[in-house]
Amino acid sequence: MRIAVTGSIATDHLMTFEGRFADQLIADQLTQVSLSFLVDELEVRRGGVAANISFGLGCLGLNPILVGAVGADFADYAAWLERHGVDTSGVHVSEMRHTARFVCTTDRDHNQIASFYAGAMAEARNIELWPLAQRLGGIDLVVVGANDPEAMIRHSEECRVRGINFAADPSQQLARMEGPEVRSLVEGAQYLFANEYEKALTEQKTGWSDAEVLARVGARVTTLGAKGVRIDQAGEPSLHIPAAHVSEAVDPTGAGDAFRAGFLAALSWGLDLDRCAQVGNATAAHCLEVSGPQEYRLTKESLLERMARSYGDDAAAEVADRMS
Ligand SMILES: Nc1ncnc2c1ncn2[C@@H]1O[C@H](COP(=O)(O)OP(=O)(O)OP(=O)(O)O)[C@@H](O)[C@H]1O
Ligand SMILES: [Mg+2]
């Protein structure tokens, strides 16, 4: 199964300042702020939803096609993704702008000053999926992840027009989009991914009820944090799949993306939806135990071990059987 993952590709630059921002902000001088904080730590983390999902799929032995827009600074990141089984040939490299970047400084009281530079991401709207599909001899599923809003709308539209299956995963961009736009992301999706908050926001923005959303998608996959995941399909009883065993949840960042990677990999192995959710949960568990969305080590063995521990030996055996 050929999976193309569209969405953001970005890095997070996280700094920690040992002092307090408040000590340097002078109440009656706020019209002329020019501050510099001497920071001790700089952590650069690879991220962006499309890159995160692709990374997980690559670790699970698939060869997903990453689709998004970056800057000339992407070379190192591309090499990392390629080493983990990701095909980056569908990535557009901007001539003008840098790769999207989140820069955040946190002080000792956990106050944060952050900026997000979308940069090259705005050029994702110019990417066409059809030429890519032709070059690859077809695409079986396109993930439409959080991205430049116009790109998200275009990718969904292109999938509908060309009859390509797609999974809608608008996540954090929902907040920035209006009702008609959100409707166009959801309509006709084979899978709709969201957490509980995003599910509620989707209903609020579209004006569609729970059932009306469900009537427009093949299956709705709602992640519930530590409570696992729920899968709904019109006219069928809901499935609830408990979370996988986690030794210590260190950092939730990227768990949702790791879940999607596991779920989609299992889908490509021909497993049932409840098993796909288990594989998603087991993949997310790997991510939760480390800091950062692409820092986990995921192998066939580690996945099977987690499956057996969380869902029993039969579940693990079935996955082992289907994984190439
Ligand atoms: N505390 C936890 N224990 C076990 N599994 C968890 C826990 N938190 C999250 N998960 C796993 O990660 C999946 C996604 O989590 P969640 O529903 O919080 O997504 P999210 O809000 O989109 O997260 P994010 O956007 O921060 O990655 C869950 O379905 C579950 O499998
Ligand atoms: Mg999320």
XYZ file of C-alpha atoms and ligand atoms in Angstrom:
356
model
C 0.000 0.000 0.000
C 1.433 3.327 -1.147
C 0.793 6.046 1.440
C 1.503 9.718 0.775
C 1.659 11.869 3.889
C 1.005 15.557 3.348
C 1.332 18.197 6.052
C 3.774 20.303 7.973
C 7.514 19.660 8.079
C 9.196 21.741 10.751
C 11.787 21.903 13.486
C 11.329 23.102 17.047
C 14.137 25.122 18.597
C 13.631 24.980 22.326
C 15.665 27.038 24.751
C 15.617 27.255 28.514
C 16.352 30.450 30.383
C 17.379 29.994 33.999
C 16.044 33.395 35.074
C 12.594 34.949 35.016
C 11.279 36.944 32.070
C 9.334 39.092 34.512
C 12.574 40.356 36.088
C 13.597 41.919 32.781
C 10.269 43.374 31.732
C 9.920 46.879 33.097
C 6.288 47.872 33.525
C 6.543 51.452 32.252
C 8.978 50.607 29.434
C 6.793 48.167 27.534
C 6.504 50.384 24.465
C 10.192 49.808 23.733
C 11.008 46.198 24.390
C 14.435 44.995 23.374
C 15.402 42.011 25.428
C 17.936 39.300 25.090
C 18.026 36.257 27.317
C 21.190 34.274 27.798
C 20.015 30.682 27.555
C 21.756 27.522 28.688
C 20.099 24.865 26.615
C 19.189 24.651 22.959
C 17.375 21.581 21.807
C 16.520 21.195 18.141
C 13.776 18.693 17.547
C 12.599 17.336 14.277
C 8.867 17.684 13.874
C 5.953 18.681 11.716
C 3.012 16.311 11.552
C 3.734 14.889 8.105
C 7.372 14.220 8.952
C 6.384 12.633 12.282
C 3.820 10.303 10.729
C 6.193 9.397 7.896
C 8.974 8.657 10.374
C 6.749 6.192 12.250
C 5.613 4.512 9.037
C 9.222 4.227 7.886
C 10.266 2.629 11.190
C 7.504 0.079 10.703
C 8.956 -0.948 7.363
C 6.736 0.997 4.989
C 8.169 3.443 2.496
C 5.799 6.425 2.779
C 6.047 9.412 0.473
C 6.418 12.633 2.392
C 4.710 15.587 0.697
C 5.196 19.140 1.895
C 7.233 22.288 1.397
C 10.583 23.086 3.015
C 13.582 25.380 2.552
C 17.128 24.714 1.341
C 18.067 24.025 4.978
C 16.139 20.720 4.787
C 19.067 18.553 3.609
C 20.075 17.167 7.039
C 16.499 16.507 8.024
C 15.871 14.784 4.684
C 18.854 12.497 5.266
C 17.501 11.544 8.685
C 14.071 10.717 7.262
C 15.536 8.767 4.338
C 17.601 6.730 6.798
C 14.319 5.830 8.487
C 12.638 4.630 5.334
C 10.876 7.801 4.201
C 10.755 8.755 0.516
C 11.361 12.530 0.425
C 11.196 12.881 -3.351
C 7.746 14.475 -3.069
C 9.000 17.342 -0.937
C 9.072 20.765 -2.569
C 12.146 22.851 -1.766
C 11.485 26.589 -1.726
C 14.016 28.909 -3.288
C 13.005 31.819 -1.113
C 12.048 30.643 2.348
C 13.376 28.499 5.161
C 11.704 25.402 6.528
C 8.960 26.144 9.064
C 10.394 26.709 12.526
C 9.037 27.033 16.029
C 11.348 28.932 18.369
C 10.495 28.916 22.033
C 12.246 30.088 25.175
C 10.965 28.884 28.530
C 11.958 30.541 31.801
C 12.314 28.977 35.245
C 8.630 29.630 36.015
C 7.636 27.846 32.791
C 6.581 31.085 31.138
C 7.179 30.924 27.423
C 7.984 33.360 24.657
C 7.606 31.693 21.312
C 7.395 32.440 17.613
C 6.287 30.263 14.757
C 7.652 30.927 11.301
C 5.583 29.118 8.667
C 8.105 29.980 5.945
C 8.219 27.552 3.051
C 5.057 25.806 4.262
C 2.983 28.417 2.418
C 4.281 26.933 -0.845
C 2.669 23.566 -0.106
C -0.476 24.921 -1.756
C 1.312 24.694 -5.120
C 1.960 20.977 -4.810
C -0.139 18.739 -7.012
C -0.685 15.146 -6.010
C -1.692 13.754 -9.358
C 1.734 14.001 -11.074
C 3.212 12.353 -7.999
C 0.664 9.546 -8.162
C 1.462 9.006 -11.829
C 5.191 8.919 -11.222
C 4.744 6.369 -8.431
C 2.285 4.224 -10.315
C -0.588 5.185 -8.035
C -1.216 6.225 -4.440
C -3.554 4.172 -2.268
C -4.044 6.664 0.524
C -3.233 10.324 1.073
C -3.022 11.671 4.610
C -4.103 15.300 4.676
C -2.409 16.556 7.824
C -2.103 20.024 9.358
C -0.426 22.288 6.834
C -0.873 25.575 5.064
C -4.734 25.773 5.106
C -4.980 26.310 1.359
C -2.793 23.267 0.772
C -5.046 21.155 2.993
C -8.131 22.216 1.068
C -6.449 21.646 -2.303
C -5.137 18.201 -1.377
C -8.569 17.070 -0.135
C -10.237 18.451 -3.240
C -7.716 16.778 -5.512
C -8.283 13.445 -3.790
C -12.044 13.716 -4.244
C -11.757 14.728 -7.903
C -9.192 12.035 -8.723
C -10.886 9.365 -6.646
C -7.900 8.838 -4.334
C -8.690 7.628 -0.792
C -7.707 10.133 1.845
C -7.463 10.419 5.600
C -8.399 13.809 7.056
C -6.216 14.815 9.990
C -6.588 18.588 10.384
C -5.600 18.674 14.114
C -4.240 22.036 15.220
C -5.238 23.845 12.030
C -8.948 23.420 12.818
C -8.780 26.413 15.116
C -7.576 28.609 12.258
C -10.120 27.491 9.687
C -13.732 28.489 9.030
C -16.796 26.260 8.734
C -16.903 25.849 4.940
C -13.173 25.071 4.876
C -13.454 22.438 7.589
C -16.403 20.885 5.758
C -14.288 20.542 2.638
C -11.570 18.753 4.626
C -13.964 16.209 6.083
C -16.317 15.459 3.198
C -15.618 12.081 1.641
C -12.612 11.164 3.799
C -12.082 7.418 4.304
C -10.704 8.126 7.755
C -11.110 11.127 10.006
C -8.542 11.444 12.786
C -8.970 13.744 15.777
C -8.564 13.875 19.520
C -11.664 14.563 21.612
C -11.201 18.314 21.584
C -10.662 18.383 17.824
C -13.721 16.181 17.315
C -15.871 18.699 19.215
C -14.289 21.595 17.308
C -15.033 19.865 13.994
C -18.711 19.610 14.914
C -18.830 23.189 16.135
C -17.120 24.628 13.036
C -18.973 22.566 10.433
C -22.327 22.851 12.180
C -22.696 19.113 11.572
C -23.771 16.797 14.373
C -21.783 13.754 15.396
C -23.985 11.618 13.117
C -23.783 14.076 10.229
C -19.986 14.000 10.330
C -20.036 10.216 10.502
C -22.286 9.995 7.451
C -19.626 11.819 5.438
C -16.608 9.707 6.320
C -15.724 6.032 6.186
C -14.520 5.723 9.767
C -13.886 8.241 12.493
C -10.907 7.561 14.727
C -10.935 9.584 17.937
C -7.910 9.352 20.215
C -8.656 9.668 23.933
C -5.196 10.104 25.474
C -4.634 7.597 28.286
C -8.092 6.163 27.598
C -7.024 4.861 24.186
C -9.159 5.341 21.106
C -12.694 5.090 19.835
C -13.657 4.118 16.293
C -17.053 4.939 14.861
C -18.629 3.957 11.586
C -22.143 4.885 10.496
C -24.624 2.165 11.384
C -22.116 0.168 13.461
C -21.530 -0.005 17.198
C -18.562 2.054 18.459
C -15.311 0.236 19.130
C -13.307 1.227 22.161
C -9.677 0.135 22.237
C -7.795 0.735 25.502
C -4.356 2.364 25.433
C -1.207 0.252 25.295
C 1.031 -0.299 28.289
C 3.341 2.690 28.919
C 6.181 2.433 31.458
C 6.547 6.169 31.960
C 4.869 8.910 29.949
C 7.697 11.418 29.543
C 6.407 13.760 26.842
C 3.052 13.710 25.016
C 4.407 15.589 21.976
C 3.929 13.546 18.851
C 1.916 10.722 20.437
C -1.014 11.511 18.167
C 1.216 11.372 15.080
C 2.849 8.123 16.214
C -0.631 6.656 16.734
C -1.537 7.532 13.140
C 1.660 5.901 11.859
C 0.903 2.644 13.654
C -2.747 2.676 12.668
C -1.985 3.273 8.989
C 0.819 0.708 8.904
C -1.565 -1.908 10.305
C -4.158 -0.875 7.738
C -1.589 -1.527 5.012
C -0.986 -4.996 6.513
C -4.673 -5.736 6.023
C -5.607 -5.834 9.710
C -9.072 -5.054 11.119
C -9.782 -1.599 12.487
C -9.613 -2.620 16.148
C -6.237 -4.264 15.576
C -5.090 -1.165 13.661
C -5.990 0.912 16.718
C -4.001 -1.426 18.957
C -0.939 -1.082 16.727
C -1.506 2.691 16.768
C -1.641 2.720 20.562
C 1.472 0.539 20.827
C 3.353 2.878 18.485
C 2.188 5.937 20.431
C 3.428 4.280 23.632
C 6.967 4.176 22.164
C 6.769 7.908 21.467
C 5.365 8.816 24.890
C 8.327 7.291 26.665
C 10.840 9.699 25.139
C 11.165 13.445 24.698
C 10.341 14.642 21.185
C 8.205 13.268 18.357
C 10.929 11.386 16.433
C 13.247 10.221 19.185
C 11.728 6.806 19.793
C 13.247 3.565 18.592
C 10.658 1.332 17.025
C 11.440 -2.077 15.585
C 9.388 -5.094 14.654
C 10.521 -6.741 17.900
C 9.694 -3.774 20.117
C 6.266 -3.430 18.523
C 5.448 -7.118 18.940
C 6.628 -7.087 22.522
C 4.401 -4.093 23.290
C 1.469 -5.713 21.484
C 1.859 -8.931 23.477
C 2.166 -7.115 26.782
C -0.809 -4.835 26.096
C -3.193 -6.987 24.101
C -2.013 -10.575 24.467
C 0.042 -13.089 22.524
C -2.628 -13.722 19.897
C -2.729 -10.039 18.968
C 1.073 -9.970 18.651
C 1.080 -13.164 16.609
C -1.434 -11.810 14.159
C 0.622 -8.655 13.652
C 3.842 -10.673 13.277
C 2.161 -12.751 10.639
C 1.153 -9.738 8.551
C 4.296 -7.643 8.878
C 6.654 -8.318 6.054
N -1.001 8.589 29.189
C -1.101 7.748 28.151
N -0.956 6.404 28.336
C -1.032 5.560 27.296
N -1.243 5.941 26.028
C -1.409 7.251 25.786
C -1.349 8.230 26.826
N -1.523 9.454 26.261
C -1.673 9.253 24.938
N -1.618 7.933 24.633
C -1.685 7.306 23.297
O -1.491 8.293 22.313
C -2.669 8.416 21.497
C -2.869 9.852 21.120
O -3.009 10.617 22.297
P -3.968 11.884 22.386
O -5.395 11.472 22.261
O -3.584 12.625 23.622
O -3.568 12.678 21.065
P -3.288 14.222 20.780
O -4.095 15.058 21.723
O -3.494 14.424 19.338
O -1.761 14.313 21.161
P -0.594 15.198 20.519
O -1.238 16.147 19.544
O 0.040 15.855 21.712
O 0.320 14.223 19.884
C -3.771 7.800 22.317
O -4.801 7.319 21.491
C -3.031 6.684 23.053
O -2.823 5.580 22.210
Mg -2.666 15.818 18.019
